[in-house]
CSV table of C-alpha atoms and ligand atoms in Angstrom, one decimal:
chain,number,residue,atom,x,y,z
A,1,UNK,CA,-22.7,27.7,-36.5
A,2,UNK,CA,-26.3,26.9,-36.2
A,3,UNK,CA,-28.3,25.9,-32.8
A,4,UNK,CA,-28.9,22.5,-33.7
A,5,UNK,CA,-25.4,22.0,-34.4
A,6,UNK,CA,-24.1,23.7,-31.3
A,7,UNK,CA,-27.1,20.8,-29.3
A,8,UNK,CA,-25.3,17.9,-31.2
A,9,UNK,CA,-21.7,19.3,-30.0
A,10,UNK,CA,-23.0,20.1,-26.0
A,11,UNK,CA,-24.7,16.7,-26.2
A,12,UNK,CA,-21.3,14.4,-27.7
A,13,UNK,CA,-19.0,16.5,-25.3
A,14,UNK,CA,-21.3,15.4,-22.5
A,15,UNK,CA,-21.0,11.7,-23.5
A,16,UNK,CA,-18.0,11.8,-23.8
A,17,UNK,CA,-17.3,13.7,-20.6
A,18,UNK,CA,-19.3,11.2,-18.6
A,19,UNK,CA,-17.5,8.4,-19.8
A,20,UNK,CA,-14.2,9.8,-19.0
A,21,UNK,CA,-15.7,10.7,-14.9
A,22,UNK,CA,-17.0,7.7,-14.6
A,23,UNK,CA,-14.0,5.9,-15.2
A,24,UNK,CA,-11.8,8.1,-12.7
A,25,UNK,CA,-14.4,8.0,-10.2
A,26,UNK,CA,-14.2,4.0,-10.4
A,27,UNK,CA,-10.5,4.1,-10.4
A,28,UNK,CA,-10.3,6.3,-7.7
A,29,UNK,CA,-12.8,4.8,-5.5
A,30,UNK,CA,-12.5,1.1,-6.1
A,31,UNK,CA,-13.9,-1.0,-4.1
A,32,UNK,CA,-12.2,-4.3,-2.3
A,33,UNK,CA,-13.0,-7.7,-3.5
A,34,UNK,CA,-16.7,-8.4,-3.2
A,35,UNK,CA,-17.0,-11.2,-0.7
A,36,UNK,CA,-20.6,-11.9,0.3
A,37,UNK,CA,-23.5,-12.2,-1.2
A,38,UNK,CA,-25.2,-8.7,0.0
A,39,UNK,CA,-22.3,-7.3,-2.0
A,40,UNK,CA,-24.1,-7.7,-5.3
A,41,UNK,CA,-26.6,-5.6,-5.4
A,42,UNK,CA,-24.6,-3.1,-3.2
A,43,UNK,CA,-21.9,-2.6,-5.9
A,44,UNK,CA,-24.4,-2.3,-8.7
A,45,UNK,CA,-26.0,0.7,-6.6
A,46,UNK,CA,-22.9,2.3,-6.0
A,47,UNK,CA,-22.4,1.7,-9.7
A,48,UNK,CA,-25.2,3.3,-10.8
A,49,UNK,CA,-24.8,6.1,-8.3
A,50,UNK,CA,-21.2,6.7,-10.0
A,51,UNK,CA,-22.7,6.9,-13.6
A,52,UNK,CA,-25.3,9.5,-12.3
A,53,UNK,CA,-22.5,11.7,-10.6
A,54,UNK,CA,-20.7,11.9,-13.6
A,55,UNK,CA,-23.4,12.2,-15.5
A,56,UNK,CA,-24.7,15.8,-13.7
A,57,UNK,CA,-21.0,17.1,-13.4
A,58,UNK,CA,-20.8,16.6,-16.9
A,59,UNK,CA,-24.0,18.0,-17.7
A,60,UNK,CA,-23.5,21.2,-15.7
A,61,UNK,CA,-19.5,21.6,-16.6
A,62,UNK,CA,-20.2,20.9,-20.2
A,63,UNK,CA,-22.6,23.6,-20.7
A,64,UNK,CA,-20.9,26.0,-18.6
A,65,UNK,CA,-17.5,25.9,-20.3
A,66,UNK,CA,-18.9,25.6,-23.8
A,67,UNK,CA,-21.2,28.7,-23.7
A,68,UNK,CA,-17.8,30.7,-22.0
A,69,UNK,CA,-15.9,29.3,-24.5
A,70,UNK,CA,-18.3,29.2,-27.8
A,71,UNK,CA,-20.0,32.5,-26.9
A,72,UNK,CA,-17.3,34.6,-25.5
A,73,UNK,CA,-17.8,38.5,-26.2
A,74,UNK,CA,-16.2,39.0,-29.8
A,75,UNK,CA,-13.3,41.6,-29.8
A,76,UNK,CA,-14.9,45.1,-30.1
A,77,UNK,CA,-18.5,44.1,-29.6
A,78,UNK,CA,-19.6,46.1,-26.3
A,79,UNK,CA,-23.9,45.8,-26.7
A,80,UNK,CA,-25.6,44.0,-23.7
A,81,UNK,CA,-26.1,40.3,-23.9
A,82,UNK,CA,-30.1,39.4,-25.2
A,83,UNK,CA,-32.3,39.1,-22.3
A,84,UNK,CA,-33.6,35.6,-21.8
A,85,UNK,CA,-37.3,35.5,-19.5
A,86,UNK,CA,-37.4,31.8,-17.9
A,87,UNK,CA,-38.7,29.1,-19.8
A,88,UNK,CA,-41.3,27.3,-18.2
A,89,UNK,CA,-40.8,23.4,-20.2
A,90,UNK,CA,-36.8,24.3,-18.8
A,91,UNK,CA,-38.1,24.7,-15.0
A,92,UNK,CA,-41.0,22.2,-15.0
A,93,UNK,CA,-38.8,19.5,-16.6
A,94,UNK,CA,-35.5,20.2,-13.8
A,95,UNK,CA,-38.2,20.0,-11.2
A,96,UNK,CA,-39.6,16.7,-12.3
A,97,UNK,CA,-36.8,14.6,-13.6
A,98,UNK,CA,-34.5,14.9,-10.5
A,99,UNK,CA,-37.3,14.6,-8.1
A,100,UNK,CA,-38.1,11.0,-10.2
A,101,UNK,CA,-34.7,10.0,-9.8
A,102,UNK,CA,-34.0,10.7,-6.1
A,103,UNK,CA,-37.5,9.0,-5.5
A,104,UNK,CA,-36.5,6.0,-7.4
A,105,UNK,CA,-33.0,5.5,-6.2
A,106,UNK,CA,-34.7,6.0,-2.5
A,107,UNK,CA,-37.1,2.9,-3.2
A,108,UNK,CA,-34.4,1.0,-5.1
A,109,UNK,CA,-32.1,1.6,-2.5
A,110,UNK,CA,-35.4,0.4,0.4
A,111,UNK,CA,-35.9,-2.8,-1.9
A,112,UNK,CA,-32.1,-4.1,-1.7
A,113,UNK,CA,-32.0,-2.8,2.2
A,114,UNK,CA,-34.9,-5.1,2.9
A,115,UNK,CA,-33.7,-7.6,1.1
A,116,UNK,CA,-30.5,-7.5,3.0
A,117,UNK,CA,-31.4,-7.6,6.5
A,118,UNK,CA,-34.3,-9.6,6.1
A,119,UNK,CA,-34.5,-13.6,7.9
A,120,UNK,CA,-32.4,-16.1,5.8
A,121,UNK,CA,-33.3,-19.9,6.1
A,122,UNK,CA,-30.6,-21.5,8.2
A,123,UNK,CA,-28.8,-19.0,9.8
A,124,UNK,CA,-25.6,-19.7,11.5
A,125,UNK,CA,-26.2,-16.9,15.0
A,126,UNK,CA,-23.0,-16.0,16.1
A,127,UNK,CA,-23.0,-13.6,18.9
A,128,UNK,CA,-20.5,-10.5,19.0
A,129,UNK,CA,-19.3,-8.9,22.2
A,130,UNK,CA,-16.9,-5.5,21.9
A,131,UNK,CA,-15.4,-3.5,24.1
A,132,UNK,CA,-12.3,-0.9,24.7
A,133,UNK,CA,-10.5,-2.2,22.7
A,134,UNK,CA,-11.5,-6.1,21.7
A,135,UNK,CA,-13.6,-7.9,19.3
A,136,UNK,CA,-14.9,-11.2,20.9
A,137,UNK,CA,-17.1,-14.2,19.4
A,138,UNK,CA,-19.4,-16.3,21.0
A,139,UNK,CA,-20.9,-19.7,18.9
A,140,UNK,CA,-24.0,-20.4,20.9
A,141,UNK,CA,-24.9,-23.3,18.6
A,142,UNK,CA,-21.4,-24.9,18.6
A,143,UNK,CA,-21.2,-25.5,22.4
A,144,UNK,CA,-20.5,-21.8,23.0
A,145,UNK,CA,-16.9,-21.7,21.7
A,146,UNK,CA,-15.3,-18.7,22.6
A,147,UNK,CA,-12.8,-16.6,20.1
A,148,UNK,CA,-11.2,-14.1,19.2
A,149,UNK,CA,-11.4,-14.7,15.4
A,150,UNK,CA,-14.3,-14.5,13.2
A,151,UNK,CA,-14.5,-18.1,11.8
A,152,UNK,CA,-17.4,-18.4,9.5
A,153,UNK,CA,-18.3,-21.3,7.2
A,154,UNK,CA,-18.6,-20.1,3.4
A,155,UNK,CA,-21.7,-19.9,1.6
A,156,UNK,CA,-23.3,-19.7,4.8
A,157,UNK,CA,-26.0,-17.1,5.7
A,158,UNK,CA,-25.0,-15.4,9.6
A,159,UNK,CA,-26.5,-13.7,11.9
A,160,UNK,CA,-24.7,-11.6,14.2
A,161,UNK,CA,-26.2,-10.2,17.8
A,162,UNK,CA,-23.6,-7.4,18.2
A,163,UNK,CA,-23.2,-6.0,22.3
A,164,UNK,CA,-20.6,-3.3,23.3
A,165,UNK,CA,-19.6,-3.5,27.1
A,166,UNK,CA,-18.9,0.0,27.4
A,167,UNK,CA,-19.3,3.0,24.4
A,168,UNK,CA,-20.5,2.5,20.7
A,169,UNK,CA,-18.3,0.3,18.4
A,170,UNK,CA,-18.9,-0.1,14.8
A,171,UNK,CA,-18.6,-3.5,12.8
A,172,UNK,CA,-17.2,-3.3,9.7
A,173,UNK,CA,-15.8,-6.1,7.2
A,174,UNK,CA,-15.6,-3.6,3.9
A,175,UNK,CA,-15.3,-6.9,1.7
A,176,UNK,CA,-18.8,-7.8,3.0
A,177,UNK,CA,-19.7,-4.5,2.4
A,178,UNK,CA,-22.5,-4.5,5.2
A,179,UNK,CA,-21.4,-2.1,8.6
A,180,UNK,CA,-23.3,-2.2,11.9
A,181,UNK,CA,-23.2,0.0,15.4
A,182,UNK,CA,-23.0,-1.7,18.4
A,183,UNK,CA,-24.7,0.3,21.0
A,184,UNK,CA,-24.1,-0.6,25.2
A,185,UNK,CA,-27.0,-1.4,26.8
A,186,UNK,CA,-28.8,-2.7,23.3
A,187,UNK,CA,-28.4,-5.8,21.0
A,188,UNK,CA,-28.2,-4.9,17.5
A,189,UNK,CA,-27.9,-7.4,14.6
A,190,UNK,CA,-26.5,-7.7,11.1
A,191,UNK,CA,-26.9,-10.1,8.6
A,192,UNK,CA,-24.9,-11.0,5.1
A,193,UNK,CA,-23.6,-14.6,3.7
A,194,UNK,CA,-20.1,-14.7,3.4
A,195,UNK,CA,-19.3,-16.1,-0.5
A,196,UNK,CA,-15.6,-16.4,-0.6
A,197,UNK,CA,-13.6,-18.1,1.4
A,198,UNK,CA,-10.7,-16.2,2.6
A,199,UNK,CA,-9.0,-14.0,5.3
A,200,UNK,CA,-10.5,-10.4,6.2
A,201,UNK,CA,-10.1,-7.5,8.8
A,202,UNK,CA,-13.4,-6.5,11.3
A,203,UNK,CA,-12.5,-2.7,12.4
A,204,UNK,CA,-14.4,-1.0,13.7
A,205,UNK,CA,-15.7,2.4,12.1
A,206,UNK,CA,-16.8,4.0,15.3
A,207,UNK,CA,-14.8,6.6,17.5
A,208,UNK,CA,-14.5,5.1,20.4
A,209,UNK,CA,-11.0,6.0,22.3
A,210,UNK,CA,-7.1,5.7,21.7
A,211,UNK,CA,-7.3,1.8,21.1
A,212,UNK,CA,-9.6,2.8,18.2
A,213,UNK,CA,-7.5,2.2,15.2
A,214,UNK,CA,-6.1,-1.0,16.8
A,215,UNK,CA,-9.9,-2.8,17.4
A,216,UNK,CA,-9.2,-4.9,15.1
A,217,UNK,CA,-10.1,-8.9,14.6
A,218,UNK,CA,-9.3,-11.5,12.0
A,219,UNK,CA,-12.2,-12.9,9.9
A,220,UNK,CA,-11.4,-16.3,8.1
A,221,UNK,CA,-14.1,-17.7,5.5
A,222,UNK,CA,-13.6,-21.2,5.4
A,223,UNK,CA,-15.2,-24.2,3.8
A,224,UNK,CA,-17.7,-26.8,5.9
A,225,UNK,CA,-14.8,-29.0,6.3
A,226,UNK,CA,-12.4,-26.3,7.8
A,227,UNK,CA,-15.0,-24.9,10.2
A,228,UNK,CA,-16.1,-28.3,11.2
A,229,UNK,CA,-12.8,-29.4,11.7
A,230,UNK,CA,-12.0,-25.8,14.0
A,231,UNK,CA,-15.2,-26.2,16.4
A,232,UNK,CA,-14.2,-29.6,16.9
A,233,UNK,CA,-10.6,-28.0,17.7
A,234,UNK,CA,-11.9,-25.2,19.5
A,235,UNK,CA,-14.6,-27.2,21.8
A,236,UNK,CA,-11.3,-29.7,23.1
A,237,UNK,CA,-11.5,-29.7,26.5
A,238,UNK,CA,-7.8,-28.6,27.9
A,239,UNK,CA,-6.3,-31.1,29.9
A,240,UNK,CA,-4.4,-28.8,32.2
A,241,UNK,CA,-2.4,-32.2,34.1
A,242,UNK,CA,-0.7,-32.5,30.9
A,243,UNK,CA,0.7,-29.0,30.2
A,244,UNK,CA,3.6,-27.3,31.7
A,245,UNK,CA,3.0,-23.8,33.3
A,246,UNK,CA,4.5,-22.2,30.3
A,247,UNK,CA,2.1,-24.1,28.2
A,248,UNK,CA,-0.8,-23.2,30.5
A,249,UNK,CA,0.2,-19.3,30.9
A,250,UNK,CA,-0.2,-19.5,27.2
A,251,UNK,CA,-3.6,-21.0,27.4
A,252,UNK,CA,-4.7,-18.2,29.9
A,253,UNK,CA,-3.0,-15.9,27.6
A,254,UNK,CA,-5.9,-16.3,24.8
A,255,UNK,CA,-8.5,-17.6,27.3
A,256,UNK,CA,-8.7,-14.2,29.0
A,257,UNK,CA,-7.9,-11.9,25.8
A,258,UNK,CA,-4.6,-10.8,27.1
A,259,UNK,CA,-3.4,-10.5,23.3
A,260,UNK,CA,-5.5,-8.4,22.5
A,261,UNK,CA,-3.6,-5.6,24.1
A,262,UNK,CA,-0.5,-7.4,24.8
A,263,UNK,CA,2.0,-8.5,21.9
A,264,UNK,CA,4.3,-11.1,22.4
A,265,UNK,CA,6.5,-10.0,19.8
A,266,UNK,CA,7.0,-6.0,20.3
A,267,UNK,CA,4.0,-4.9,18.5
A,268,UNK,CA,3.1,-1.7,19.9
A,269,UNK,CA,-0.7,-1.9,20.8
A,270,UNK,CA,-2.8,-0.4,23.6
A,271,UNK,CA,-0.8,-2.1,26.1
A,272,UNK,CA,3.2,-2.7,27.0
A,273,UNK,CA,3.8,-5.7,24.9
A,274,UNK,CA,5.3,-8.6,26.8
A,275,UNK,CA,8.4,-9.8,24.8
A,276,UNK,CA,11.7,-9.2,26.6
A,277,UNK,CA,9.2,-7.8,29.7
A,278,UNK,CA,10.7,-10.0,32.9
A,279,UNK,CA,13.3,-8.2,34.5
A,280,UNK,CA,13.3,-5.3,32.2
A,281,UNK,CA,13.6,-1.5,34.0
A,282,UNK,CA,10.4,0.4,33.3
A,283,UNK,CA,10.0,4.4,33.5
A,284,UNK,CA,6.3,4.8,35.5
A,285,UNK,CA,4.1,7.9,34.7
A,286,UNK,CA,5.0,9.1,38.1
A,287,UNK,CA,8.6,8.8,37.0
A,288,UNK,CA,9.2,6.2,39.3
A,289,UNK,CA,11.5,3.0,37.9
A,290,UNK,CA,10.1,-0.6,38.8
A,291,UNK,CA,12.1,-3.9,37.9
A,292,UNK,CA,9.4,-5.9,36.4
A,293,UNK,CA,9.7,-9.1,38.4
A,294,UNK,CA,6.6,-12.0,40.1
A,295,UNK,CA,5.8,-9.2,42.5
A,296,UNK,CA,5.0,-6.4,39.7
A,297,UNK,CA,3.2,-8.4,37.5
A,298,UNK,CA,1.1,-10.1,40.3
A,299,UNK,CA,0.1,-6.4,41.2
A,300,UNK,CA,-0.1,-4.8,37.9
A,301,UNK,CA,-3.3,-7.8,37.1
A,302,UNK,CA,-5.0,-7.8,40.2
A,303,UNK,CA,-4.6,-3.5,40.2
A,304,UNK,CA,-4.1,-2.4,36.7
A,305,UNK,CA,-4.4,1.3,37.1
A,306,UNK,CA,-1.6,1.5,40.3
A,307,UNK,CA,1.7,1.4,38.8
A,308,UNK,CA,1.1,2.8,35.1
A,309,UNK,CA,4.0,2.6,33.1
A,310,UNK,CA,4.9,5.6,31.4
A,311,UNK,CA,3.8,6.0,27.8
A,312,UNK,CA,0.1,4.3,28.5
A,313,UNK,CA,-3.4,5.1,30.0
A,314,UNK,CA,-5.0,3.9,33.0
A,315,UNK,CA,-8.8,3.1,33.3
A,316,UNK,CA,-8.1,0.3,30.3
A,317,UNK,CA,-7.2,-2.7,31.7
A,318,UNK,CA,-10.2,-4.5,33.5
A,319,UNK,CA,-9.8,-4.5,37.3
A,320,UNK,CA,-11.7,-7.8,37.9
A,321,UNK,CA,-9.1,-10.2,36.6
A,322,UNK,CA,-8.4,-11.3,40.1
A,323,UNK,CA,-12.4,-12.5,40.4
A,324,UNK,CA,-12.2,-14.2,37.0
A,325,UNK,CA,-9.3,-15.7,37.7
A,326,UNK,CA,-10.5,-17.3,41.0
A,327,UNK,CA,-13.8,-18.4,39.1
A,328,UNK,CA,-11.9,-20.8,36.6
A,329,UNK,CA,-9.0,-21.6,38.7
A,330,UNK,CA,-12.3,-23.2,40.9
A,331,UNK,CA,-13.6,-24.6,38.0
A,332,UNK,CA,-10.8,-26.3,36.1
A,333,UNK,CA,-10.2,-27.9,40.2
A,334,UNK,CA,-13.5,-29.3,40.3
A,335,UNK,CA,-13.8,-30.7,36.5
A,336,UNK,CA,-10.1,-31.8,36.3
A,337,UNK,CA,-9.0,-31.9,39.6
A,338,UNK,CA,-6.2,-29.8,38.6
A,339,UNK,CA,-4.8,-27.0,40.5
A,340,UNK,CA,-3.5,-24.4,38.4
A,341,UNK,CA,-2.7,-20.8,39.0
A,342,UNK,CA,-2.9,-18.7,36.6
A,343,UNK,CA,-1.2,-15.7,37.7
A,344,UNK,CA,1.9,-18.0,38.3
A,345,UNK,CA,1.4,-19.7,34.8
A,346,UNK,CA,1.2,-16.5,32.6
A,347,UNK,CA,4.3,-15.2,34.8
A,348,UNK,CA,6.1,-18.3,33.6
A,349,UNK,CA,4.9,-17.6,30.3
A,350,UNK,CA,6.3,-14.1,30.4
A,351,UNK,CA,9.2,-15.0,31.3
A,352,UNK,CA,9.7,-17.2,29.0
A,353,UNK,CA,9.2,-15.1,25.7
A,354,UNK,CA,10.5,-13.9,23.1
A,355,UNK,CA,7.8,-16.2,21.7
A,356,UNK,CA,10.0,-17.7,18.6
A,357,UNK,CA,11.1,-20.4,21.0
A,358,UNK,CA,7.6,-21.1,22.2
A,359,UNK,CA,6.3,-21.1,18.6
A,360,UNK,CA,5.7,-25.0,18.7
A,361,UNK,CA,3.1,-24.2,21.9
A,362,UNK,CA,1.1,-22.3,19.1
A,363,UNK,CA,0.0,-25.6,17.2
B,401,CUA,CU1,-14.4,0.4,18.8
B,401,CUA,CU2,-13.7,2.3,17.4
């Protein structure tokens, strides 16, 4: 065969090669739904980044299985192979090309990064607070509501001011395709405008202890309408005199972020979930049995790391529940004039799970 014909052959099986890696790679590594704007141009580098992959794997595995295959030593012939002295085009042209394209991906990739975290005109700031293990928001512009769900109006660019109370946390909504550390001590921000409306996971994608698979929060998109319609839910003023204690332990229950490491429903999370709880037996780490009864659970808030029951760590519950407790039992007295008590309340709410009968309390 001649040399230009072997060129034509190398340079079709590397087309075709390409092709073929390029469509694995995207099958393997696909990508969930793109939801925010940012995603554009992030998917169209991570396509381009795919072709190139697949393009140098074929190049080099092409060329390398041809020449053992095409020019394998013919039965009987035992002379030395030519020798071949460098080629300086060859060396200067390897040298130049990939240093062009790394250089050009690198400012490509600089252009759409500033692009992305650059100022949008009216931004919606939502502040971010995370901790072992929780994901909290803060609205500072909707009369600080307080939640444990993302809620974000479609369409709408957001700012985030992350804070972690205690080690590094990482936030991550892969269908926004934008990731962020949170760093104690610091206030880092992201930005991206969510573009579809629908319901998504924050994880986070940072070590940061047992509960770090669990950290986990809810994100719902929503249109105006919806996320006018949940501030003006969520900024309601609770009218304590009208709720029983079991409503009110339920109240406390999501005021104070007790879901998020106690199910109500036998989840397993970071904490012993509450369903079936009152007047259970439990097995302590010191082997000891408890009944779990007003007197245990009073304790177990206002000393979390005493009477550990077996199965779960210490040091994760926050000690100061009795303090915050105080503080808005004080405050709901002087704004309602209604005395509540919510260790007593979520005790009557404990003991009356499982939650399917209190389901209605949920609306
Ligand atoms: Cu927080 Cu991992």
């Amino acid at each position: 065969m001649k040399k230009s014909k072997h060129f034509i052959a190398v340079i079709v099986l590397i087309g075709i090669a390409t092709g073929v890696l390029y469509i694995i790679f995207s099958l393997m590594f696909r990508l969930p739904v793109a939801a925010s704007a940012e995603a554009g141009p992030i998917d169209i580098l991570f396509n381009v980044h795919y072709w190139i992959i697949s393009f140098l794997f074929a190049l080099i595995m092409v060329i390398m299985l041809y020449s053992a295959a095409v020019f394998r030593r013919q039965p009987g012939d035992d002379t030395d192979g030519p020798h071949v002295h460098g080629h300086t085009g060859l060396e200067v042209g390897w040298t130049i090309l990939p240093t062009l394209a790394v250089v050009g991906m690198g400012i490509w990739a600089a252009v759409i990064l500033n692009d992305v975290t650059s100022p949008k005109p009216n931004e919606a700031l939502i502040r971010v607070e995370a901790g072992q293990w929780f994901w909290r928001f803060h609205y500072p512009e909707q009369e600080d509501v307080t939640s444990a769900e993302l809620v974000l109006p479609v369409n709408r660019p957001v700012l985030l001011e992350m804070e972690a109370n205690d080690v590094l946390h990482s936030f991550w909504v892969p269908e926004f395709r934008v990731k962020q550390d949170l760093v104690p001590g610091q206030v880092t921000t992201l930005r991206f405008t969510p573009t579809l409306v629908g319901e998504y996971k924050v994880r986070c994608a940072e070590i940061c202890g047992t509960g770090h698979a669990q950290m986990l929060a809810n994100v719902l998109v929503v249109s105006d309408a919806d996320f006018v319609a949940w501030v003006e839910e969520a900024t309601q003023q609770v009218e304590f005199a009208e709720l029983e204690p079991v409503e009110r332990g339920q109240v406390w229950y999501a005021e104070f972020a007790c879901n998020s490491c106690h199910s109500v429903d036998g989840t397993p999370t970071v904490g012993p979930t509450w369903q079936d709880l009152y007047g259970s037996e439990e097995l302590l780490a010191d082997g000891a049995t408890v009944v779990v009864d007003d007197e245990y659970i009073t304790h177990s808030i206002l000393e979390p790391n005493d009477q550990i029951v077996s199965g779960f760590n210490p040091n994760i519950m926050p000690q100061n529940f009795g303090e915050l407790f105080a503080q808005r039992e004080e405050e709901v007295l002087a704004s309602q004039g209604v005395e509540v008590d919510i260790i007593e309340e979520l005790i009557a709410f404990i003991q009356a799970l499982p939650a399917d009968e209190l389901e209605d309390l949920n609306e």
